[in-house]
Amino acid sequence: MEVTNISGSNSENLKTTLESDVIVTEGVTKVYAADGIPVNALNGIDLTIQSGEFTALVGPSGSGKTTFLNIISGLDNPTEGTVWLAGKVLSEMSGNELSDFRRDNIGFIFQAYNLIPVLTVEENVEYIMLLAGVPKAERHTRVIAMLEAVGLTGVANRMPTQLSGGQQQRVAIARAMVSEPAIILADEPTANLDSKTGADLLEMMRRLNEETGMTFIFSTHDPMVMAGATRLITLRDGRIDPDEAR
Amino acid sequence: MIFKIAFRNTFRQKRRTILTGLAMVVGFTLLSLTIGLSDGAYGNIITMFTRNRIGHIQVHRDGYLDKPSLYKTIDDLSAVGEVIQSTAGVEAWTPRAYGAGLGSVGEKSTAIQIIGVDVARETEATRFDQKVVEGNTLAETPSHEAVIGKSLAKIVAATVGSEIVIVSQGADGSIANDVYKIVGIVESDDDATDRIGCYLHIEDAQELLVLNGRVHEIVVIVSNINQVDKITRAIETQLNDPTLDVAPWQVVAKSFYRAMQTDQQGDAISRLVIMLIVAIGVLNTVLMSVLERTREYGVLKAVGTKPMQVFWLVVCEVVIIALASICVGAILGALVNYLLSIYGITYPEEITYGGMKLKTLYAVVNVRCLVIPAITVLVSAAIVSLFPAIKAARIMPAKAMRTH
């Protein structure tokens, strides 16, 4: 897989360079005010991620991994810089357009699972498809198949609180992948899992990546995830240092 | 799904939901009670005022209401009476003749108002016989009898069987005077009338005042008070006489009606205050709830829920609580109003309103006492939820998900 670091390119070139560029960032900077003191979480990130990559963002805590994932998915706004997602400039999209775009193109896996506590496992997994207007029968079939794929057969009617941490994370993974989005963004997906469950899930995601061409971007500290990644981007003090293809 | 989440959210913090609902139920019940009591009291007052005194509609010679005069008379009573009688919705009607004079019993004299009544019709229309507290009502044929107000009897120290000498002015300009035997004393719940009212048979009054069969007023009672305006217009059209003035009770008793409306506006302000207090309480709990669920709203938005859907989620949750509260409040409100419509609230001391004495305040159960609180609670709950809902809808997902 070709890896392109497009640092220094102009924006017009970025939009037209490669059809398979799903994420392009240029000069992305994020400054937080922590107790009134400005903190530079990201310092001018220029990056291109192509369709089908299995990329790991690594780096010490506070290096800007989660912030970067939030910004490339439109969950947060950069202080400066531009993000293109599948050719669209995120900052030019309205709230509704962003919601629709995330619903149709991005699956999120959060470190803290973030399931909706009042919905059952099945309802959590089908939620995004329901927003997208997928018919009930099709939703049910896909949910059951996805739960089986993540090893959660027979828990469809349980509430999230009735599941273990590992099971909840699998539900979150099923929710992220059931609508077959083009991009999966995963923030420390294995952090709360035991090593066996983590390895199983990683293996499943790797298989999906190879079979369907889904783009996976992880932020992680987990050596197992790093080892499985085809591209390793290290963030240090909000800068890329280095960006390695494998 | 948004409704499902909202519905299930109401069961997450049961105590808070119950407290929020309780505030709405109390607000609903208080509103229902104030409307029930207000409608009951005003309905009672209006009934007493119209049914016992002025009737629902009055017919006069044009200009009489603004400036009453002995000479402003309805000349053809039987023709006008026939028209009124034939109008649909009219239950009863009765003619009256008025005159001012001086009444003397023994050595005591005072100003009086001569009220000539058709005894049979007046009894049917305004229950005249029921106002007699001592002695008898007037004979149905002219017999030179008088019935006087209780306070007037005190002023001139009259008793049943006394004779009253009346001096007045005839419509022909002559001095009118005659003697009448007091056969009864009336108490009408109207202080002013009881102080000066001296009732004579209408033919005796017409003879005394030299009216030659003419009258000053025709009082009409209708079977449904809500149809007063329609029946007034119907009588007016059928009479087709520009010299006659047909007026509903709201025009006849203008100042009374205005005072009542002002009082009702005051009630509306007290209702508004009740709802404001409830709304502030509800706003507080809804804001707390939104604050607690900030992270969840962030997640919902992150996975593709539109801001407007998050907005409706919050509004829905409050509206669900409001609807449940309205159901409970409606049962409570109807029950309390029903009990008060039977037992009423007795005042420690008799109060006077519009010249009428009231001893007990009765409520009423009607559509207004359920629909107005329901709309008020629902609308104020929805309004109160707007601010937290907008706040939730505008949440930036990444920032929201950082909260715990």
XYZ file of C-alpha atoms in Angstrom:
650
model
C 0.000 0.000 0.000
C 1.332 3.374 -1.019
C 1.786 5.902 1.725
C 1.839 9.528 0.840
C 3.009 12.231 3.163
C 1.734 15.361 1.517
C 3.347 17.873 3.784
C 3.803 21.150 1.944
C 1.240 20.472 -0.815
C -1.382 23.104 -1.612
C -5.031 22.483 -0.989
C -6.163 22.270 -4.612
C -3.562 19.609 -5.310
C -4.702 17.715 -2.223
C -8.272 17.474 -3.432
C -7.304 16.202 -6.862
C -4.208 14.122 -6.156
C -5.676 10.681 -5.584
C -9.176 9.371 -5.875
C -8.390 6.892 -3.155
C -7.384 9.549 -0.618
C -10.130 9.278 2.009
C -8.632 11.618 4.568
C -6.421 14.592 3.822
C -5.332 17.144 6.383
C -3.341 20.293 5.808
C -1.798 22.380 8.544
C -4.211 21.076 11.195
C -3.597 22.787 14.499
C -5.567 22.496 17.688
C -5.045 24.751 20.663
C -6.912 24.083 23.915
C -7.221 26.487 26.789
C -6.431 24.505 29.920
C -7.181 26.708 32.948
C -6.670 29.726 30.722
C -3.274 28.521 29.483
C -3.150 27.651 25.756
C -2.009 24.096 25.065
C -1.052 23.073 21.525
C -2.541 19.608 21.090
C -1.763 19.477 17.346
C 0.889 21.509 15.556
C 0.251 21.691 11.820
C -0.497 18.093 10.834
C -0.282 17.384 7.088
C -1.383 13.883 6.270
C -3.073 11.741 3.648
C -4.724 8.422 4.395
C -5.788 6.264 1.534
C -8.724 3.933 1.202
C -8.109 0.476 2.685
C -5.281 1.457 5.032
C -4.949 -0.231 8.429
C -3.239 2.580 10.254
C -2.194 2.950 13.864
C -1.683 6.334 15.481
C 0.756 5.915 18.314
C 2.489 8.139 20.757
C 2.588 8.936 24.444
C -0.455 10.174 26.342
C -1.219 13.774 25.454
C 0.514 13.517 22.097
C -2.729 14.411 20.274
C -3.948 11.011 18.994
C -7.570 11.320 20.197
C -7.690 14.996 19.239
C -6.551 14.088 15.735
C -9.200 11.356 15.423
C -11.870 13.797 16.623
C -10.827 16.418 14.121
C -10.652 14.147 11.079
C -14.148 12.878 11.861
C -15.686 16.314 12.410
C -16.360 15.658 16.098
C -14.177 18.667 16.887
C -13.033 21.711 14.936
C -9.366 22.479 14.260
C -8.090 25.848 15.441
C -6.357 26.173 12.081
C -5.984 24.057 8.964
C -8.261 22.093 6.661
C -9.600 18.553 6.685
C -10.903 16.821 3.562
C -12.925 13.720 4.125
C -13.667 11.813 0.895
C -13.046 15.034 -0.983
C -15.290 17.210 1.177
C -14.012 20.058 3.347
C -15.355 19.365 6.843
C -15.472 23.003 7.933
C -17.790 23.793 5.022
C -20.363 21.213 6.080
C -23.411 22.141 8.186
C -24.273 20.299 11.393
C -26.820 18.139 9.578
C -24.461 17.384 6.675
C -21.782 16.346 9.138
C -24.232 14.097 10.982
C -25.333 12.460 7.738
C -21.741 12.095 6.593
C -20.664 10.422 9.833
C -23.746 8.204 9.831
C -23.097 7.001 6.267
C -19.300 6.889 6.124
C -17.677 6.597 9.546
C -17.895 3.973 12.236
C -16.618 4.918 15.695
C -15.170 2.623 18.304
C -14.588 4.469 21.559
C -12.299 3.456 24.375
C -15.184 3.800 26.845
C -17.616 1.844 24.575
C -20.184 4.679 24.724
C -23.215 2.492 24.199
C -26.634 4.049 24.714
C -27.589 2.723 28.147
C -31.370 2.666 27.641
C -31.199 0.603 24.451
C -30.717 -3.154 24.220
C -27.712 -4.646 22.441
C -29.750 -5.125 19.276
C -31.145 -1.582 19.421
C -27.659 -0.147 19.967
C -26.270 -1.998 16.977
C -29.180 -1.161 14.669
C -29.349 2.523 15.753
C -27.217 3.908 12.918
C -29.041 1.823 10.306
C -32.322 3.089 11.714
C -31.138 6.677 11.312
C -30.194 5.815 7.745
C -33.682 4.433 7.045
C -32.730 0.772 6.541
C -35.891 -1.421 6.619
C -36.606 -3.288 9.847
C -36.212 -6.804 8.491
C -32.847 -5.979 6.899
C -31.692 -4.281 10.104
C -32.542 -7.340 12.139
C -30.751 -9.724 9.768
C -27.617 -7.593 9.697
C -27.566 -7.061 13.454
C -27.845 -10.780 14.173
C -25.103 -11.552 11.618
C -22.810 -8.865 13.037
C -23.364 -9.981 16.638
C -22.469 -13.496 15.547
C -19.352 -12.160 13.835
C -18.168 -10.471 17.048
C -19.014 -13.553 19.108
C -22.091 -12.184 20.859
C -24.784 -14.640 19.852
C -27.754 -14.712 22.226
C -27.262 -11.339 23.914
C -29.326 -9.240 21.515
C -31.998 -8.438 24.083
C -29.672 -7.661 26.970
C -29.019 -4.149 28.235
C -25.417 -2.889 28.088
C -25.169 -2.934 31.887
C -25.751 -6.696 31.800
C -22.587 -7.235 29.752
C -18.897 -7.394 30.688
C -16.486 -4.694 29.494
C -15.207 -6.948 26.704
C -18.739 -7.743 25.560
C -19.674 -4.063 25.573
C -16.644 -3.267 23.437
C -17.683 -5.970 20.975
C -21.159 -4.407 20.806
C -19.496 -1.048 20.117
C -17.466 -2.678 17.340
C -20.604 -4.308 15.918
C -22.351 -0.927 15.985
C -19.453 0.717 14.201
C -19.221 -1.916 11.467
C -22.784 -3.091 10.885
C -23.603 -0.359 8.385
C -20.355 -1.096 6.513
C -18.900 2.426 6.598
C -15.894 3.339 4.476
C -13.851 4.372 7.510
C -13.548 2.974 11.023
C -12.011 5.273 13.632
C -11.065 3.453 16.786
C -9.798 5.180 19.907
C -7.839 2.700 22.027
C -10.247 -0.134 21.097
C -8.353 -2.800 23.042
C -7.497 -0.743 26.114
C -10.211 -2.274 28.288
C -10.028 -5.784 26.926
C -8.035 -8.808 28.004
C -5.330 -9.834 25.580
C -7.232 -12.770 24.093
C -10.400 -10.757 23.426
C -8.254 -7.927 22.080
C -6.439 -10.273 19.741
C -9.699 -11.843 18.512
C -11.221 -8.460 17.786
C -8.100 -7.221 16.086
C -8.066 -10.300 13.943
C -11.699 -9.727 13.011
C -11.002 -6.112 12.033
C -7.975 -7.131 10.023
C -10.088 -9.673 8.167
C -12.785 -7.070 7.449
C -10.104 -4.703 6.211
C -8.786 -7.275 3.798
C -12.175 -8.558 2.664
C -14.111 -5.309 2.355
C -11.412 -2.683 1.957
C -12.664 -0.698 4.980
C -10.169 1.927 6.143
C -9.156 1.499 9.793
C -7.430 4.168 11.849
C -6.578 3.318 15.439
C -5.159 5.373 18.194
C -3.399 2.922 20.427
C -0.751 2.081 22.972
C -1.251 -1.621 22.405
C 1.850 -3.321 20.866
C -0.430 -5.986 19.387
C -2.371 -3.388 17.416
C 0.856 -1.667 16.384
C 2.235 -4.978 15.191
C -0.826 -5.617 13.025
C -0.890 -2.146 11.456
C 0.237 -1.592 7.866
C 1.144 1.992 8.663
C 2.391 3.433 11.914
C 2.085 7.154 12.473
C 3.786 8.380 15.596
C 2.581 11.598 17.146
C 4.829 13.499 19.511
C 3.887 16.921 20.930
C 1.233 17.313 18.273
C 3.585 16.578 15.376
C 4.120 13.510 13.164
C 7.373 11.852 14.123
C 7.754 9.555 12.128
C 5.242 8.094 9.617
C 6.234 4.558 8.640
C 4.770 2.164 6.110
C 5.130 -1.587 6.779
C -36.158 5.365 18.176
C -35.776 8.938 19.460
C -39.145 8.582 21.207
C -38.096 5.196 22.577
C -34.892 6.638 24.044
C -36.817 9.610 25.476
C -39.446 7.316 26.995
C -36.873 5.012 28.567
C -34.831 7.969 29.800
C -37.784 9.005 31.972
C -37.326 5.806 33.986
C -33.589 6.272 34.589
C -33.808 8.751 37.442
C -37.163 7.701 38.816
C -37.077 10.024 41.808
C -36.279 13.043 39.667
C -38.959 12.107 37.129
C -41.500 11.729 39.938
C -40.515 15.101 41.431
C -40.736 16.815 38.035
C -44.090 15.148 37.357
C -45.300 16.038 40.839
C -44.519 19.716 40.246
C -46.575 19.540 37.045
C -49.424 17.647 38.757
C -49.561 20.238 41.556
C -49.495 23.036 38.974
C -52.265 21.369 36.951
C -54.443 20.735 40.008
C -54.007 24.289 41.315
C -54.852 25.722 37.904
C -57.845 23.429 37.569
C -59.007 24.400 41.051
C -58.684 28.143 40.456
C -60.597 27.832 37.173
C -63.233 25.537 38.703
C -63.771 27.875 41.671
C -63.670 30.998 39.524
C -66.143 29.595 36.963
C -68.309 28.225 39.760
C -68.349 31.522 41.649
C -68.947 33.688 38.590
C -71.521 31.236 37.232
C -73.311 31.389 40.573
C -73.128 35.178 40.699
C -74.309 35.516 37.105
C -77.204 33.128 37.767
C -78.218 35.030 40.899
C -77.781 38.342 39.156
C -79.719 37.407 36.035
C -82.190 34.804 37.206
C -83.217 36.658 40.378
C -82.951 40.257 39.255
C -82.247 41.611 35.834
C -82.997 38.605 33.631
C -80.857 37.573 30.681
C -82.223 40.135 28.219
C -84.108 43.367 28.737
C -86.267 45.407 26.367
C -86.692 49.177 26.945
C -87.606 52.288 25.094
C -84.455 53.532 23.341
C -82.249 55.526 25.749
C -83.938 54.273 28.944
C -80.898 52.289 30.088
C -78.591 55.316 29.918
C -81.115 57.708 31.430
C -84.203 56.110 32.974
C -87.339 58.231 32.825
C -91.009 57.791 33.689
C -91.874 58.894 30.173
C -89.660 56.406 28.250
C -92.142 53.574 28.031
C -92.913 50.530 25.908
C -96.334 51.447 24.595
C -97.643 48.219 23.054
C -96.830 45.593 25.651
C -98.972 42.840 24.158
C -97.382 43.128 20.679
C -93.846 43.130 22.073
C -94.762 40.314 24.462
C -96.058 38.202 21.601
C -92.804 38.615 19.672
C -90.739 37.651 22.711
C -92.960 34.690 23.491
C -92.594 33.368 19.937
C -88.793 33.604 19.931
C -87.052 30.259 20.192
C -85.025 29.778 23.384
C -87.142 32.142 25.529
C -88.202 30.484 28.759
C -90.175 33.313 30.388
C -90.696 37.057 30.245
C -92.176 39.649 32.568
C -93.009 43.360 32.269
C -92.139 45.968 34.911
C -93.130 49.579 35.550
C -90.925 51.854 37.631
C -91.427 55.111 39.457
C -89.713 57.098 42.185
C -91.677 58.278 45.182
C -91.951 58.857 48.900
C -93.215 56.076 51.109
C -94.667 56.735 54.574
C -95.655 54.285 57.255
C -97.076 56.061 60.249
C -94.839 59.015 60.881
C -91.786 57.604 59.146
C -91.077 58.452 55.513
C -88.308 57.572 53.056
C -87.519 57.608 49.351
C -88.720 54.495 47.602
C -88.658 52.908 44.180
C -92.055 51.754 42.988
C -91.718 48.480 41.089
C -94.848 47.328 39.339
C -94.737 43.604 38.617
C -96.941 41.101 36.826
C -97.108 38.718 39.770
C -97.643 35.483 37.852
C -95.009 36.260 35.216
C -92.520 37.671 37.749
C -92.849 34.525 39.838
C -92.210 32.359 36.795
C -89.316 34.486 35.555
C -87.443 35.587 38.697
C -88.933 33.387 41.436
C -90.417 36.481 43.062
C -92.464 34.445 45.551
C -89.298 32.794 46.909
C -87.933 36.172 47.996
C -90.799 36.752 50.422
C -89.404 36.131 53.900
C -92.396 37.371 55.855
C -96.107 37.469 55.001
C -97.312 36.663 51.489
C -96.558 37.562 47.934
C -98.847 39.965 46.042
C -102.257 38.798 44.826
C -102.406 37.976 41.120
C -105.150 40.589 40.610
C -104.708 44.271 41.526
C -105.713 44.577 45.214
C -103.875 47.680 46.468
C -101.284 45.490 48.136
C -97.579 46.170 48.539
C -94.558 44.017 49.271
C -91.520 45.921 50.548
C -87.818 45.217 50.987
C -86.573 44.009 54.390
C -84.303 47.017 54.926
C -87.043 49.407 53.845
C -89.371 47.779 56.391
C -86.773 48.498 59.083
C -86.328 52.117 57.981
C -90.054 52.901 58.139
C -90.702 50.440 60.992
C -93.295 48.595 58.940
C -94.631 45.122 59.574
C -96.917 42.864 57.604
C -100.367 44.420 57.863
C -99.088 48.034 58.030
C -100.284 50.566 55.474
C -97.867 52.482 53.269
C -98.785 55.804 51.743
C -97.012 56.431 48.453
C -96.630 59.885 46.968
C -95.227 60.152 43.454
C -95.653 61.899 40.138
C -97.984 60.639 37.440
C -96.934 60.447 33.808
C -99.613 63.056 33.050
C -97.914 65.519 35.397
C -100.369 65.046 38.239
C -99.467 64.324 41.852
C -99.948 60.606 42.403
C -100.764 59.254 45.848
C -102.461 56.210 47.270
C -102.474 53.834 50.227
C -101.438 50.180 49.995
C -101.526 47.386 52.523
C -98.177 45.724 53.154
C -98.760 41.980 52.726
C -95.174 40.779 52.630
C -91.532 41.594 53.166
C -88.858 40.432 50.683
C -85.153 39.784 50.888
C -83.546 39.564 47.491
C -79.792 39.254 48.218
C -79.551 42.771 46.763
C -79.027 45.340 49.487
C -79.801 48.399 47.371
C -83.130 47.078 46.120
C -84.117 45.857 49.584
C -83.550 49.383 50.997
C -85.874 51.146 48.550
C -87.953 48.525 46.738
C -91.712 48.717 47.057
C -93.471 46.166 44.834
C -97.025 46.745 43.632
C -99.190 44.788 41.236
C -98.339 46.155 37.788
C -101.886 47.416 37.226
C -101.871 49.227 40.584
C -98.536 50.807 39.638
C -99.795 51.787 36.171
C -102.870 53.357 37.778
C -100.795 55.254 40.359
C -98.283 56.511 37.803
C -100.954 57.112 35.158
C -99.176 54.903 32.610
C -102.338 53.653 30.873
C -101.069 50.093 30.306
C -97.547 51.146 29.379
C -94.437 49.584 30.995
C -90.763 50.580 31.311
C -89.060 47.257 31.042
C -89.527 43.710 29.842
C -87.274 41.121 31.409
C -86.585 37.982 29.361
C -85.288 34.696 30.744
C -83.706 32.251 28.289
C -83.281 28.532 28.748
C -79.542 28.543 27.857
C -77.457 31.482 29.075
C -74.828 30.798 26.392
C -77.433 31.644 23.730
C -78.178 35.123 25.093
C -76.493 37.007 22.250
C -78.208 34.935 19.589
C -81.658 35.320 21.189
C -81.081 39.064 21.714
C -80.413 39.441 17.989
C -83.452 37.305 17.134
C -85.802 39.440 19.290
C -84.300 42.633 17.886
C -84.806 41.410 14.314
C -88.346 40.275 14.912
C -89.345 43.472 16.725
C -87.817 45.594 13.990
C -88.595 48.732 16.005
C -85.838 51.372 16.210
C -87.566 52.992 19.202
C -86.961 49.857 21.252
C -83.656 48.761 22.683
C -82.971 45.027 23.211
C -79.937 44.442 25.433
C -78.252 41.344 26.874
C -77.442 41.268 30.587
C -73.792 42.201 29.925
C -75.013 45.567 28.567
C -77.769 46.060 31.137
C -75.306 45.549 33.997
C -72.269 47.085 32.299
C -70.334 48.035 35.411
C -71.002 44.672 37.076
C -69.859 42.835 33.949
C -66.701 44.943 33.646
C -65.859 44.415 37.322
C -66.266 40.686 36.820
C -64.023 40.694 33.757
C -61.358 42.632 35.635
C -61.546 40.082 38.438
C -61.148 37.274 35.911
C -58.066 38.964 34.452
C -56.671 39.040 37.980
C -57.304 35.296 38.168
C -55.386 34.821 34.915
C -52.380 36.579 36.462
C -52.477 34.316 39.507
C -52.596 31.314 37.153
C -49.574 32.655 35.322
C -47.681 32.977 38.612
C -48.531 29.351 39.507
C -47.219 28.160 36.156
C -44.071 30.268 36.396
C -43.194 28.687 39.738
C -43.800 25.204 38.315
C -41.872 26.030 35.122
C -38.800 27.204 37.038
C -38.782 23.956 39.022
C -39.122 21.877 35.868
C -36.440 23.880 34.062
C -34.046 23.192 36.895
C -34.526 19.421 36.756
C -34.423 19.294 32.954
C -31.209 21.298 32.889
C -29.717 18.959 35.466
C -30.741 15.977 33.377
C -29.218 17.450 30.186
C -26.016 18.242 32.058
C -25.778 14.664 33.329
C -26.351 13.219 29.856
C -24.015 15.541 27.990
C -21.723 12.626 27.177
C -24.597 10.574 25.763
C -25.782 13.414 23.562
C -22.194 13.686 22.317
C -22.161 9.970 21.456
C -25.539 10.204 19.718
C -24.273 13.070 17.599
C -20.980 11.308 16.918
C -22.714 8.272 15.426
C -24.871 10.380 13.115
C -27.855 11.703 15.101
C -28.791 15.109 13.722
C -28.863 18.146 16.046
C -32.624 18.437 15.510
C -33.113 14.821 16.587
C -31.166 15.472 19.790
C -33.334 18.567 20.296
C -36.521 16.492 19.962
C -35.121 13.843 22.270
C -34.937 16.367 25.139
C -38.308 17.964 24.303
C -39.923 14.525 23.995
C -38.695 13.476 27.411
C -40.223 16.546 29.074
C -43.435 16.244 27.068
C -43.802 12.571 28.056
C -43.551 13.543 31.735
C -45.971 16.422 31.111
C -48.544 14.150 29.430
C -48.400 11.640 32.269
C -48.728 14.510 34.777
C -51.712 15.905 32.863
C -53.508 12.542 33.129
C -52.939 12.385 36.898
C -53.677 16.112 37.305
C -56.925 15.803 35.329
C -58.205 13.073 37.629
C -57.171 15.035 40.740
C -58.459 18.371 39.425
C -61.826 16.924 38.393
C -62.181 15.132 41.717
C -61.360 18.194 43.850
C -63.645 20.422 41.767
C -66.430 17.845 41.935
C -66.190 17.654 45.738
C -66.171 21.449 45.973
C -69.159 21.662 43.642
C -71.105 19.615 46.198
C -69.726 20.831 49.530
C -68.341 24.232 48.536
C -66.197 26.502 50.696
C -68.175 28.427 53.285
C -66.921 31.942 53.985
C -66.376 32.787 57.657
C -68.467 35.894 56.975
C -70.970 36.619 54.240
C -69.404 38.595 51.392
C -71.069 40.977 48.958
C -70.293 40.971 45.252
C -72.133 43.228 42.804
C -74.645 43.961 45.545
C -75.298 40.260 46.076
C -74.624 38.362 49.245
C -72.569 35.175 48.983
C -72.197 32.661 51.776
C -70.627 29.663 50.072
C -68.239 29.373 47.142
C -68.976 26.419 44.878
C -66.659 25.048 42.187
C -67.737 23.595 38.887
C -66.355 20.748 36.759
C -66.291 21.888 33.159
C -64.177 21.492 30.043
C -62.280 24.721 30.784
C -60.965 23.490 34.153
C -59.349 20.507 32.407
C -58.393 21.836 28.975
C -56.800 25.147 30.054
C -54.476 23.540 32.675
C -53.627 20.752 30.194
C -52.632 23.220 27.482
C -50.836 25.450 29.997
C -48.813 22.579 31.515
C -47.981 21.093 28.105
C -46.984 24.396 26.512
C -44.977 25.610 29.518
C -43.209 22.223 29.771
C -42.381 22.388 26.063
C -41.166 25.990 26.378
C -39.103 25.149 29.446
C -37.483 22.250 27.592
C -36.460 24.475 24.659
C -33.377 25.952 26.288
C -31.925 22.620 27.497
C -32.880 21.034 24.153
C -31.056 23.710 22.163
C -28.088 23.330 24.497
C -28.062 19.553 23.903
C -28.496 19.936 20.139
C -25.545 22.331 19.892
C -23.166 20.149 21.871
C -19.830 19.572 20.133
C -19.484 15.757 20.223
C -15.790 15.625 21.130
C -16.209 18.116 23.966
C -19.353 16.354 25.211
C -17.632 12.972 25.261
C -14.836 14.355 27.430
C -17.373 15.007 30.236
C -18.104 12.392 32.886
